[in-house]
PDB file of C-alpha atoms in Angstrom:
ATOM      1  CA  MET A  98      16.152   5.414  -8.011  1.00 52.00           C
ATOM      2  CA  GLY A  99      12.696   6.768  -8.983  1.00 58.00           C
ATOM      3  CA  ARG A 100      11.036   3.476  -9.008  1.00 61.00           C
ATOM      4  CA  VAL A 101      12.674   2.729  -5.357  1.00 58.00           C
ATOM      5  CA  VAL A 102      10.986   5.957  -4.247  1.00 58.00           C
ATOM      6  CA  ALA A 103       7.806   5.178  -6.017  1.00 57.00           C
ATOM      7  CA  GLU A 104       7.503   1.713  -4.474  1.00 65.00           C
ATOM      8  CA  LEU A 105       8.474   2.769  -0.851  1.00 61.00           C
ATOM      9  CA  VAL A 106       5.985   5.641  -1.066  1.00 59.00           C
ATOM     10  CA  SER A 107       3.380   3.562  -2.293  1.00 63.00           C
ATOM     11  CA  SER A 108       3.994   0.933   0.436  1.00 67.00           C
ATOM     12  CA  LEU A 109       4.097   3.609   3.266  1.00 65.00           C
ATOM     13  CA  LEU A 110       0.945   4.927   1.689  1.00 63.00           C
ATOM     14  CA  GLY A 111      -0.864   1.663   1.536  1.00 67.00           C
ATOM     15  CA  LEU A 112       0.304   0.989   5.505  1.00 66.00           C
ATOM     16  CA  TRP A 113      -0.985   4.384   6.413  1.00 63.00           C
ATOM     17  CA  LEU A 114      -4.276   4.109   4.760  1.00 61.00           C
ATOM     18  CA  LEU A 115      -4.679   0.762   6.523  1.00 63.00           C
ATOM     19  CA  LEU A 116      -3.674   2.113  10.124  1.00 62.00           C
ATOM     20  CA  CYS A 117      -5.714   5.189   9.620  1.00 62.00           C
ATOM     21  CA  SER A 118      -8.905   3.044   8.420  1.00 59.00           C
ATOM     22  CA  CYS A 119      -8.500   1.160  11.787  1.00 57.00           C
ATOM     23  CA  GLY A 120      -9.182   4.297  13.768  1.00 58.00           C
ATOM     24  CA  CYS A 121     -12.462   5.138  15.121  1.00 55.00           C
ATOM     25  CA  PRO A 122     -14.184   8.750  14.982  1.00 59.00           C
ATOM     26  CA  GLU A 123     -16.066   9.860  17.677  1.00 60.00           C
ATOM     27  CA  GLY A 124     -19.561   8.070  17.797  1.00 58.00           C
ATOM     28  CA  ALA A 125     -18.452   5.553  15.283  1.00 58.00           C
ATOM     29  CA  GLU A 126     -18.632   2.032  16.213  1.00 61.00           C
ATOM     30  CA  LEU A 127     -15.660   0.139  16.648  1.00 61.00           C
ATOM     31  CA  ARG A 128     -14.830  -2.323  13.878  1.00 78.00           C
ATOM     32  CA  ALA A 129     -12.919  -5.921  14.712  1.00 82.00           C
ATOM     33  CA  PRO A 130      -9.247  -6.105  13.540  1.00 82.00           C
ATOM     34  CA  PRO A 131      -8.961  -8.161  10.165  1.00 88.00           C
ATOM     35  CA  ASP A 132      -8.264 -12.021  10.613  1.00 91.00           C
ATOM     36  CA  LYS A 133      -5.375 -12.103   8.127  1.00 93.00           C
ATOM     37  CA  ILE A 134      -3.283  -9.691   6.434  1.00 94.00           C
ATOM     38  CA  ALA A 135      -1.201 -10.416   3.227  1.00 94.00           C
ATOM     39  CA  ILE A 136       2.120  -8.244   2.535  1.00 93.00           C
ATOM     40  CA  ILE A 137       3.927  -8.794  -0.967  1.00 91.00           C
ATOM     41  CA  GLY A 138       7.683  -8.586  -0.535  1.00 87.00           C
ATOM     42  CA  ALA A 139      10.228  -8.257   2.298  1.00 84.00           C
ATOM     43  CA  GLY A 140      11.815  -5.360   1.227  1.00 83.00           C
ATOM     44  CA  ILE A 141      11.708  -2.171   3.042  1.00 80.00           C
ATOM     45  CA  GLY A 142       8.135  -1.567   2.492  1.00 84.00           C
ATOM     46  CA  GLY A 143       6.964  -4.875   2.964  1.00 88.00           C
ATOM     47  CA  THR A 144       9.045  -5.319   6.211  1.00 85.00           C
ATOM     48  CA  SER A 145       8.229  -1.933   7.739  1.00 85.00           C
ATOM     49  CA  ALA A 146       4.487  -2.960   6.744  1.00 89.00           C
ATOM     50  CA  ALA A 147       4.693  -6.129   8.732  1.00 91.00           C
ATOM     51  CA  TYR A 148       6.303  -4.505  11.713  1.00 89.00           C
ATOM     52  CA  TYR A 149       4.110  -1.576  12.115  1.00 89.00           C
ATOM     53  CA  LEU A 150       0.966  -3.891  11.642  1.00 92.00           C
ATOM     54  CA  ARG A 151       2.264  -6.404  14.349  1.00 92.00           C
ATOM     55  CA  GLN A 152       2.590  -3.588  16.602  1.00 90.00           C
ATOM     56  CA  LYS A 153      -1.086  -2.214  15.878  1.00 90.00           C
ATOM     57  CA  PHE A 154      -2.601  -5.535  15.925  1.00 91.00           C
ATOM     58  CA  GLY A 155      -0.505  -7.823  18.175  1.00 91.00           C
ATOM     59  CA  LYS A 156      -0.408 -11.777  17.510  1.00 92.00           C
ATOM     60  CA  ASP A 157      -4.353 -12.054  17.069  1.00 89.00           C
ATOM     61  CA  VAL A 158      -3.898 -11.396  13.283  1.00 92.00           C
ATOM     62  CA  LYS A 159      -2.168 -13.574  11.057  1.00 95.00           C
ATOM     63  CA  ILE A 160       0.306 -11.863   8.903  1.00 94.00           C
ATOM     64  CA  ASP A 161       1.404 -13.740   5.533  1.00 93.00           C
ATOM     65  CA  LEU A 162       4.665 -12.407   3.830  1.00 89.00           C
ATOM     66  CA  PHE A 163       4.582 -13.487   0.268  1.00 90.00           C
ATOM     67  CA  GLU A 164       7.619 -13.201  -2.262  1.00 85.00           C
ATOM     68  CA  ARG A 165      10.062 -13.038   0.681  1.00 73.00           C
ATOM     69  CA  GLU A 166      13.149 -14.894  -0.695  1.00 75.00           C
ATOM     70  CA  GLU A 167      15.374 -11.960  -0.554  1.00 71.00           C
ATOM     71  CA  VAL A 168      14.751  -9.986   2.688  1.00 73.00           C
ATOM     72  CA  GLY A 169      15.534  -6.379   2.353  1.00 72.00           C
ATOM     73  CA  GLY A 170      14.743  -5.973  -1.302  1.00 71.00           C
ATOM     74  CA  ARG A 171      16.973  -3.570  -2.693  1.00 69.00           C
ATOM     75  CA  LEU A 172      18.836  -3.143   0.577  1.00 73.00           C
ATOM     76  CA  ALA A 173      21.660  -5.082  -0.457  1.00 73.00           C
ATOM     77  CA  THR A 174      25.397  -4.987  -0.554  1.00 77.00           C
ATOM     78  CA  MET A 175      28.009  -6.714  -2.723  1.00 79.00           C
ATOM     79  CA  MET A 176      31.671  -7.477  -2.705  1.00 86.00           C
ATOM     80  CA  VAL A 177      34.134  -5.951  -5.160  1.00 90.00           C
ATOM     81  CA  GLN A 178      37.731  -6.712  -5.094  1.00 93.00           C
ATOM     82  CA  GLY A 179      37.608  -7.231  -1.145  1.00 92.00           C
ATOM     83  CA  GLN A 180      35.561  -3.838  -0.548  1.00 90.00           C
ATOM     84  CA  GLU A 181      31.774  -3.983   0.438  1.00 86.00           C
ATOM     85  CA  TYR A 182      29.613  -1.611  -1.420  1.00 80.00           C
ATOM     86  CA  GLU A 183      25.794  -0.497  -0.849  1.00 75.00           C
ATOM     87  CA  ALA A 184      23.950  -1.731  -4.007  1.00 74.00           C
ATOM     88  CA  GLY A 185      20.513  -0.262  -3.285  1.00 71.00           C
ATOM     89  CA  GLY A 186      18.677   1.734  -0.827  1.00 69.00           C
ATOM     90  CA  SER A 187      19.760   5.032  -1.904  1.00 64.00           C
ATOM     91  CA  VAL A 188      16.497   6.661  -0.599  1.00 60.00           C
ATOM     92  CA  ILE A 189      17.672   6.152   2.723  1.00 69.00           C
ATOM     93  CA  HIS A 190      19.085   9.204   3.821  1.00 72.00           C
ATOM     94  CA  PRO A 191      19.955  10.684   7.593  1.00 76.00           C
ATOM     95  CA  LEU A 192      17.422  13.370   7.371  1.00 82.00           C
ATOM     96  CA  ASN A 193      14.667  10.806   6.573  1.00 79.00           C
ATOM     97  CA  LEU A 194      12.919  10.942  10.062  1.00 83.00           C
ATOM     98  CA  HIS A 195      10.467   8.023   9.469  1.00 79.00           C
ATOM     99  CA  MET A 196      13.514   5.941   8.378  1.00 75.00           C
ATOM    100  CA  LYS A 197      15.275   7.033  11.694  1.00 79.00           C
ATOM    101  CA  ARG A 198      12.524   6.043  13.971  1.00 80.00           C
ATOM    102  CA  PHE A 199      11.863   2.820  12.001  1.00 76.00           C
ATOM    103  CA  VAL A 200      15.758   1.824  12.522  1.00 75.00           C
ATOM    104  CA  LYS A 201      15.405   2.825  16.087  1.00 82.00           C
ATOM    105  CA  ASP A 202      12.127   0.750  16.874  1.00 79.00           C
ATOM    106  CA  LEU A 203      14.313  -2.243  15.360  1.00 72.00           C
TER     107      LEU A 203
END
């Protein structure tokens, strides 16, 4: 569980830094958005990064998603004796307001 939390925090921190760096303080020159952005992994961090970057930059920026074979990453379910169980995503909690907003946005 600690590794999942660390990966999620790392992904969201990277996204936050990228989005904040695109802001413009008063009197500063506007910078053009990047032409391309690479995202590694289609887990919750990579998927949310792709979503919010697309919202920020629109279709003018090419977003490449690498290592995307398993969309959802650790957010998976498995069948055991006819019952479906959660196999990951233990950091997703109903009190996580950022996650609730992300799910609502989708």
